Amino acid sequence: MIQVLSIASECAPLVKTGGLADVAGALPAALSGQGVQMRTLLPGYPGVMSSLSGASHLESFDDLFGGPAQLLAGQAEGLDLLVIDAPHLYQREGNPYLGPDGLDWPDNPERFAALSWVGAMIGARGAGGWQPQILHGHDWQAGLVTEYLRQMQGADVHTVLTIHNISFTGTVDPGRMHALRLDPARFHSEGFEFWGAISALKAGLMGADRLTTVSPRYAEELMTPEFGMGLDGVIRHRRDALVGILNGIDQSIWTPATDPMITPYDNPKGKVANKAALRAEMGLPESEGPLCVIVSRMTHQKGLDLVLQALPALLEGGGQLALLGSGDAELQNAFVNAAFGPNVAVRIGYDEAFSHLMIAGGDAILVPSRFEPCGLTQLYGLRYGTIPLVALTGGLADTVINASPAALARGVATGLQFSPINSDTLRHAMARLCTLYKDRKTWLRMQRNAMSQPVGWDQSAKAYAALYAELVAG
């Protein structure tokens, strides 16, 4: 049994802001059948601390980046956890990264340096008699693990870093070097220096034994200036260590036949009751075209401004739009104030239960992201027979079979893709969607294809287990 410590700043269902949490939460169970035992190291946020059961004390720290702390072991939501109880760093309500003003906590560099430091310490000497063979860190918040391991003599542990979104680099002024317990001799291009600043992500990219990202196409995209966010040269330098492993979804939660948040169904015809419920909830009338849904953070990355520009094509085809999301205030206001008439409904905020009804009740789900490392909503759409209309990028390209003439002729299409990513091509894709929807035989075939598409963790778990086994074998 390979012993792995997953080091993450969030983990569903305990604390979640995005896909990183879903991966961190799903991997331990997915890997348990692959000869891997995974424990997860988390910051002691209030929600984590209140959920922890059977807690035992493993270690004390007199000064963990500014105050006393302790390392606890326990369980929560079926997860085997190690938790850093450091009130001066983590005892804060709300978002794990942002203060009440919506800005980053000013001490985020120290908060997540502490996460990396404790992860490295466990890798170097174990904790409570348990010794991991592999440290698997996620994003910049675990990027400094390899730097700290260098300082801990005799560490015999392998390291993996997963890039969930390279646009977050964990960059900070070099004046914080001493506070972050970093070796000044490592402040160079082969270490953690990034355009004259410290980058936790750069440190991990240079130091980890293996790099993974959350889809094969995103791994390729990261080697280009367009997607690499200034780190494309580093990724090209480490290309032999890089592998793209597609994310999956937790099918114990996302399966329409057993979903308690909807009227359950196991074939496309069962969507009718959910569609009626969604229309009633959002105040939408009957329509001859497809009911499209968006469940998303409202940001420039997600391409929702393109939807505003292209939406007339959907409405002219008899379609409708229901949106659930929050984020950028300008985008929120633009959707709320847009005079599109009765066939557009917008709900600002996030509601997990309602998101299930949105996806179950929609005919199609729109994911027009400018870049998307993997994406999960299109996978939920596939699982629920809700046809994805997606931009041709990252994991969206890897998971949706475009309704091209060849794919339709072979009866294998599961959705629609558009490229290049702009409002004109999205407008054309929306018009195509409306046309396909009216061809009931073709639409039903696409729905059945979508619902039979493998979207779980089985294949991905095997890929991670193989990666770990390769490292342990040396």
mmCIF file of C-alpha atoms in Angstrom, residues 149-398:
data_model
loop_
_atom_site.group_PDB
_atom_site.id
_atom_site.type_symbol
_atom_site.label_atom_id
_atom_site.label_comp_id
_atom_site.label_asym_id
_atom_site.label_seq_id
_atom_site.Cartn_x
_atom_site.Cartn_y
_atom_site.Cartn_z
ATOM 1 C CA LEU A 149 12.280 19.750 2.191
ATOM 2 C CA ARG A 150 15.698 20.962 1.015
ATOM 3 C CA GLN A 151 16.206 22.490 4.459
ATOM 4 C CA MET A 152 15.144 19.318 6.324
ATOM 5 C CA GLN A 153 18.111 16.998 6.104
ATOM 6 C CA GLY A 154 17.571 13.347 5.295
ATOM 7 C CA ALA A 155 14.129 13.718 3.765
ATOM 8 C CA ASP A 156 13.455 10.583 1.689
ATOM 9 C CA VAL A 157 10.099 11.320 0.129
ATOM 10 C CA HIS A 158 8.880 11.865 -3.427
ATOM 11 C CA THR A 159 6.910 14.937 -4.489
ATOM 12 C CA VAL A 160 4.077 15.648 -6.913
ATOM 13 C CA LEU A 161 2.537 19.052 -7.638
ATOM 14 C CA THR A 162 -0.813 19.391 -9.404
ATOM 15 C CA ILE A 163 -1.552 22.610 -11.292
ATOM 16 C CA HIS A 164 -5.273 23.313 -11.072
ATOM 17 C CA ASN A 165 -5.020 26.865 -12.401
ATOM 18 C CA ILE A 166 -1.659 28.383 -13.332
ATOM 19 C CA SER A 167 -3.014 31.942 -13.213
ATOM 20 C CA PHE A 168 -2.603 31.888 -9.412
ATOM 21 C CA THR A 169 1.153 31.949 -8.798
ATOM 22 C CA GLY A 170 1.491 32.802 -5.096
ATOM 23 C CA THR A 171 3.734 35.778 -5.841
ATOM 24 C CA VAL A 172 5.087 38.049 -3.109
ATOM 25 C CA ASP A 173 7.789 40.693 -2.669
ATOM 26 C CA PRO A 174 11.271 39.295 -1.936
ATOM 27 C CA GLY A 175 11.310 41.377 1.249
ATOM 28 C CA ARG A 176 9.191 38.574 2.791
ATOM 29 C CA MET A 177 11.937 35.970 2.241
ATOM 30 C CA HIS A 178 13.044 35.819 5.882
ATOM 31 C CA ALA A 179 9.466 35.761 7.171
ATOM 32 C CA LEU A 180 8.722 32.852 4.837
ATOM 33 C CA ARG A 181 11.797 30.925 6.065
ATOM 34 C CA LEU A 182 13.265 30.734 2.579
ATOM 35 C CA ASP A 183 16.936 30.329 1.744
ATOM 36 C CA PRO A 184 18.151 33.524 -0.020
ATOM 37 C CA ALA A 185 20.645 31.413 -1.971
ATOM 38 C CA ARG A 186 17.656 29.833 -3.754
ATOM 39 C CA PHE A 187 16.380 33.165 -5.059
ATOM 40 C CA HIS A 188 17.322 32.555 -8.692
ATOM 41 C CA SER A 189 15.822 31.224 -11.914
ATOM 42 C CA GLU A 190 16.337 27.591 -10.932
ATOM 43 C CA GLY A 191 14.618 28.185 -7.588
ATOM 44 C CA PHE A 192 11.684 30.332 -6.479
ATOM 45 C CA GLU A 193 12.534 33.636 -8.202
ATOM 46 C CA PHE A 194 9.871 34.765 -10.702
ATOM 47 C CA TRP A 195 10.364 38.103 -12.496
ATOM 48 C CA GLY A 196 12.105 39.577 -9.448
ATOM 49 C CA ALA A 197 9.546 38.277 -6.956
ATOM 50 C CA ILE A 198 9.053 35.134 -4.879
ATOM 51 C CA SER A 199 6.602 32.668 -6.455
ATOM 52 C CA ALA A 200 5.449 29.677 -4.437
ATOM 53 C CA LEU A 201 4.113 28.058 -7.588
ATOM 54 C CA LYS A 202 7.426 28.537 -9.426
ATOM 55 C CA ALA A 203 9.186 26.850 -6.492
ATOM 56 C CA GLY A 204 6.965 23.805 -6.800
ATOM 57 C CA LEU A 205 7.189 23.684 -10.579
ATOM 58 C CA MET A 206 10.985 23.636 -10.399
ATOM 59 C CA GLY A 207 11.313 21.337 -7.399
ATOM 60 C CA ALA A 208 8.653 18.620 -7.620
ATOM 61 C CA ASP A 209 9.594 15.183 -8.949
ATOM 62 C CA ARG A 210 6.452 15.090 -11.091
ATOM 63 C CA LEU A 211 4.013 17.753 -12.254
ATOM 64 C CA THR A 212 0.431 16.995 -13.134
ATOM 65 C CA THR A 213 -2.427 19.084 -14.382
ATOM 66 C CA VAL A 214 -6.109 18.362 -14.667
ATOM 67 C CA SER A 215 -6.490 17.560 -18.367
ATOM 68 C CA PRO A 216 -4.153 16.444 -21.155
ATOM 69 C CA ARG A 217 -4.951 19.446 -23.357
ATOM 70 C CA TYR A 218 -4.287 21.924 -20.526
ATOM 71 C CA ALA A 219 -0.856 20.310 -20.060
ATOM 72 C CA GLU A 220 -0.104 21.138 -23.696
ATOM 73 C CA GLU A 221 -1.584 24.640 -23.455
ATOM 74 C CA LEU A 222 0.583 25.512 -20.443
ATOM 75 C CA MET A 223 3.675 25.322 -22.651
ATOM 76 C CA THR A 224 2.418 28.275 -24.734
ATOM 77 C CA PRO A 225 2.639 32.002 -23.914
ATOM 78 C CA GLU A 226 -1.129 32.341 -24.370
ATOM 79 C CA PHE A 227 -1.937 30.007 -21.465
ATOM 80 C CA GLY A 228 1.292 29.759 -19.445
ATOM 81 C CA MET A 229 0.866 33.073 -17.570
ATOM 82 C CA GLY A 230 4.596 33.802 -17.775
ATOM 83 C CA LEU A 231 5.524 30.299 -16.620
ATOM 84 C CA ASP A 232 5.381 28.625 -20.027
ATOM 85 C CA GLY A 233 9.189 28.554 -20.205
ATOM 86 C CA VAL A 234 9.320 26.743 -16.857
ATOM 87 C CA ILE A 235 6.709 24.240 -18.030
ATOM 88 C CA ARG A 236 8.626 23.600 -21.250
ATOM 89 C CA HIS A 237 11.776 23.113 -19.155
ATOM 90 C CA ARG A 238 9.941 20.493 -17.051
ATOM 91 C CA ARG A 239 7.908 18.952 -19.884
ATOM 92 C CA ASP A 240 9.383 15.485 -19.259
ATOM 93 C CA ALA A 241 7.995 15.553 -15.711
ATOM 94 C CA LEU A 242 4.531 16.784 -16.763
ATOM 95 C CA VAL A 243 1.410 14.684 -17.315
ATOM 96 C CA GLY A 244 -2.218 15.679 -17.807
ATOM 97 C CA ILE A 245 -4.699 13.552 -15.841
ATOM 98 C CA LEU A 246 -8.328 14.404 -16.402
ATOM 99 C CA ASN A 247 -10.482 15.189 -13.385
ATOM 100 C CA GLY A 248 -13.577 13.149 -12.656
ATOM 101 C CA ILE A 249 -16.733 13.842 -10.675
ATOM 102 C CA ASP A 250 -18.046 12.199 -7.524
ATOM 103 C CA GLN A 251 -20.812 9.978 -8.858
ATOM 104 C CA SER A 252 -22.107 9.253 -5.376
ATOM 105 C CA ILE A 253 -23.264 12.888 -5.410
ATOM 106 C CA TRP A 254 -23.772 13.545 -9.130
ATOM 107 C CA THR A 255 -25.980 10.734 -10.467
ATOM 108 C CA PRO A 256 -29.469 11.670 -11.678
ATOM 109 C CA ALA A 257 -31.014 8.293 -10.782
ATOM 110 C CA THR A 258 -30.171 8.710 -7.085
ATOM 111 C CA ASP A 259 -29.920 12.502 -6.660
ATOM 112 C CA PRO A 260 -32.132 13.542 -3.673
ATOM 113 C CA MET A 261 -32.123 17.192 -4.786
ATOM 114 C CA ILE A 262 -34.122 16.538 -7.986
ATOM 115 C CA THR A 263 -36.864 14.296 -9.357
ATOM 116 C CA PRO A 264 -34.657 11.258 -10.073
ATOM 117 C CA TYR A 265 -34.363 9.854 -13.604
ATOM 118 C CA ASP A 266 -32.235 7.356 -15.502
ATOM 119 C CA ASN A 267 -33.027 8.328 -19.109
ATOM 120 C CA PRO A 268 -33.468 11.628 -20.973
ATOM 121 C CA LYS A 269 -37.272 11.545 -20.805
ATOM 122 C CA GLY A 270 -37.025 11.788 -17.023
ATOM 123 C CA LYS A 271 -35.719 15.350 -17.348
ATOM 124 C CA VAL A 272 -39.215 16.681 -18.113
ATOM 125 C CA ALA A 273 -40.318 17.033 -14.477
ATOM 126 C CA ASN A 274 -37.094 18.801 -13.529
ATOM 127 C CA LYS A 275 -37.384 21.170 -16.471
ATOM 128 C CA ALA A 276 -40.879 22.136 -15.366
ATOM 129 C CA ALA A 277 -39.678 22.650 -11.788
ATOM 130 C CA LEU A 278 -36.755 24.796 -12.943
ATOM 131 C CA ARG A 279 -38.985 26.956 -15.127
ATOM 132 C CA ALA A 280 -41.397 27.437 -12.238
ATOM 133 C CA GLU A 281 -38.582 28.332 -9.847
ATOM 134 C CA MET A 282 -37.043 30.850 -12.273
ATOM 135 C CA GLY A 283 -40.305 32.267 -13.605
ATOM 136 C CA LEU A 284 -39.688 31.182 -17.195
ATOM 137 C CA PRO A 285 -42.553 30.495 -19.622
ATOM 138 C CA GLU A 286 -42.873 27.523 -21.960
ATOM 139 C CA SER A 287 -40.671 27.790 -25.051
ATOM 140 C CA GLU A 288 -40.157 25.928 -28.314
ATOM 141 C CA GLY A 289 -36.370 26.073 -28.043
ATOM 142 C CA PRO A 290 -33.788 24.662 -25.607
ATOM 143 C CA LEU A 291 -33.602 25.809 -21.992
ATOM 144 C CA CYS A 292 -29.906 26.576 -21.494
ATOM 145 C CA VAL A 293 -28.332 26.856 -18.059
ATOM 146 C CA ILE A 294 -25.154 28.416 -16.708
ATOM 147 C CA VAL A 295 -23.808 27.527 -13.253
ATOM 148 C CA SER A 296 -20.571 29.453 -12.872
ATOM 149 C CA ARG A 297 -18.346 31.921 -11.154
ATOM 150 C CA MET A 298 -18.898 35.191 -12.970
ATOM 151 C CA THR A 299 -15.419 36.144 -14.176
ATOM 152 C CA HIS A 300 -13.694 37.167 -17.397
ATOM 153 C CA GLN A 301 -12.093 33.717 -17.561
ATOM 154 C CA LYS A 302 -15.518 32.063 -17.731
ATOM 155 C CA GLY A 303 -16.466 34.031 -20.860
ATOM 156 C CA LEU A 304 -19.830 35.225 -19.580
ATOM 157 C CA ASP A 305 -19.394 38.588 -21.304
ATOM 158 C CA LEU A 306 -19.420 36.616 -24.566
ATOM 159 C CA VAL A 307 -22.772 35.135 -23.578
ATOM 160 C CA LEU A 308 -24.251 38.620 -23.184
ATOM 161 C CA GLN A 309 -23.152 39.485 -26.719
ATOM 162 C CA ALA A 310 -24.257 36.207 -28.296
ATOM 163 C CA LEU A 311 -27.511 35.664 -26.394
ATOM 164 C CA PRO A 312 -29.819 37.151 -29.066
ATOM 165 C CA ALA A 313 -29.003 34.179 -31.308
ATOM 166 C CA LEU A 314 -30.331 31.783 -28.650
ATOM 167 C CA LEU A 315 -33.474 33.827 -28.063
ATOM 168 C CA GLU A 316 -34.154 34.185 -31.798
ATOM 169 C CA GLY A 317 -34.015 30.386 -32.033
ATOM 170 C CA GLY A 318 -36.720 30.081 -29.384
ATOM 171 C CA GLY A 319 -34.267 29.286 -26.592
ATOM 172 C CA GLN A 320 -34.081 30.399 -22.975
ATOM 173 C CA LEU A 321 -31.353 31.023 -20.432
ATOM 174 C CA ALA A 322 -31.270 30.429 -16.663
ATOM 175 C CA LEU A 323 -28.110 31.555 -14.846
ATOM 176 C CA LEU A 324 -26.916 30.832 -11.315
ATOM 177 C CA GLY A 325 -23.662 32.463 -10.278
ATOM 178 C CA SER A 326 -21.798 35.273 -8.593
ATOM 179 C CA GLY A 327 -18.495 37.069 -8.886
ATOM 180 C CA ASP A 328 -17.482 40.163 -10.806
ATOM 181 C CA ALA A 329 -19.878 42.994 -9.879
ATOM 182 C CA GLU A 330 -19.858 44.421 -13.404
ATOM 183 C CA LEU A 331 -20.877 41.107 -14.925
ATOM 184 C CA GLN A 332 -23.506 40.526 -12.280
ATOM 185 C CA ASN A 333 -25.070 43.930 -12.958
ATOM 186 C CA ALA A 334 -24.866 43.427 -16.720
ATOM 187 C CA PHE A 335 -26.891 40.216 -16.537
ATOM 188 C CA VAL A 336 -29.370 41.541 -13.991
ATOM 189 C CA ASN A 337 -29.995 44.729 -15.952
ATOM 190 C CA ALA A 338 -29.946 43.304 -19.483
ATOM 191 C CA ALA A 339 -33.331 43.808 -21.143
ATOM 192 C CA PHE A 340 -33.661 40.375 -22.748
ATOM 193 C CA GLY A 341 -37.319 39.841 -21.871
ATOM 194 C CA PRO A 342 -39.113 36.946 -20.188
ATOM 195 C CA ASN A 343 -36.881 34.149 -21.526
ATOM 196 C CA VAL A 344 -33.820 35.051 -19.448
ATOM 197 C CA ALA A 345 -33.688 34.481 -15.678
ATOM 198 C CA VAL A 346 -30.742 35.306 -13.437
ATOM 199 C CA ARG A 347 -30.121 34.337 -9.822
ATOM 200 C CA ILE A 348 -27.054 35.892 -8.208
ATOM 201 C CA GLY A 349 -25.418 33.731 -5.552
ATOM 202 C CA TYR A 350 -24.669 30.056 -5.148
ATOM 203 C CA ASP A 351 -26.907 27.283 -3.882
ATOM 204 C CA GLU A 352 -25.586 23.722 -4.094
ATOM 205 C CA ALA A 353 -29.012 22.072 -4.056
ATOM 206 C CA PHE A 354 -30.410 24.473 -6.659
ATOM 207 C CA SER A 355 -27.387 23.871 -8.893
ATOM 208 C CA HIS A 356 -28.483 20.226 -9.119
ATOM 209 C CA LEU A 357 -31.952 21.286 -10.281
ATOM 210 C CA MET A 358 -30.405 23.723 -12.770
ATOM 211 C CA ILE A 359 -28.382 20.947 -14.399
ATOM 212 C CA ALA A 360 -31.144 18.343 -14.212
ATOM 213 C CA GLY A 361 -33.741 20.752 -15.621
ATOM 214 C CA GLY A 362 -31.683 22.278 -18.412
ATOM 215 C CA ASP A 363 -31.606 21.007 -21.974
ATOM 216 C CA ALA A 364 -28.068 22.355 -22.460
ATOM 217 C CA ILE A 365 -25.320 23.803 -20.279
ATOM 218 C CA LEU A 366 -23.113 26.643 -21.525
ATOM 219 C CA VAL A 367 -19.395 26.705 -20.626
ATOM 220 C CA PRO A 368 -17.783 29.401 -22.837
ATOM 221 C CA SER A 369 -14.543 29.724 -20.831
ATOM 222 C CA ARG A 370 -11.550 31.523 -22.348
ATOM 223 C CA PHE A 371 -9.403 28.899 -20.636
ATOM 224 C CA GLU A 372 -10.459 25.945 -18.528
ATOM 225 C CA PRO A 373 -7.899 23.590 -16.959
ATOM 226 C CA CYS A 374 -10.517 20.858 -16.674
ATOM 227 C CA GLY A 375 -13.996 22.098 -15.840
ATOM 228 C CA LEU A 376 -16.573 20.116 -13.907
ATOM 229 C CA THR A 377 -19.904 21.617 -14.938
ATOM 230 C CA GLN A 378 -19.663 20.112 -18.423
ATOM 231 C CA LEU A 379 -19.092 16.718 -16.754
ATOM 232 C CA TYR A 380 -22.200 17.222 -14.609
ATOM 233 C CA GLY A 381 -24.043 18.150 -17.803
ATOM 234 C CA LEU A 382 -22.945 14.955 -19.532
ATOM 235 C CA ARG A 383 -23.963 12.842 -16.554
ATOM 236 C CA TYR A 384 -27.431 14.450 -16.456
ATOM 237 C CA GLY A 385 -28.062 14.415 -20.221
ATOM 238 C CA THR A 386 -27.751 18.197 -20.364
ATOM 239 C CA ILE A 387 -25.907 18.850 -23.617
ATOM 240 C CA PRO A 388 -22.687 20.874 -23.071
ATOM 241 C CA LEU A 389 -21.947 23.802 -25.382
ATOM 242 C CA VAL A 390 -18.297 24.544 -24.639
ATOM 243 C CA ALA A 391 -15.288 26.512 -25.815
ATOM 244 C CA LEU A 392 -12.564 24.436 -27.470
ATOM 245 C CA THR A 393 -9.972 24.693 -24.706
ATOM 246 C CA GLY A 394 -8.407 22.652 -21.897
ATOM 247 C CA GLY A 395 -10.539 19.953 -20.330
ATOM 248 C CA LEU A 396 -13.605 21.131 -22.244
ATOM 249 C CA ALA A 397 -11.925 19.965 -25.454
ATOM 250 C CA ASP A 398 -10.947 16.657 -23.831
#
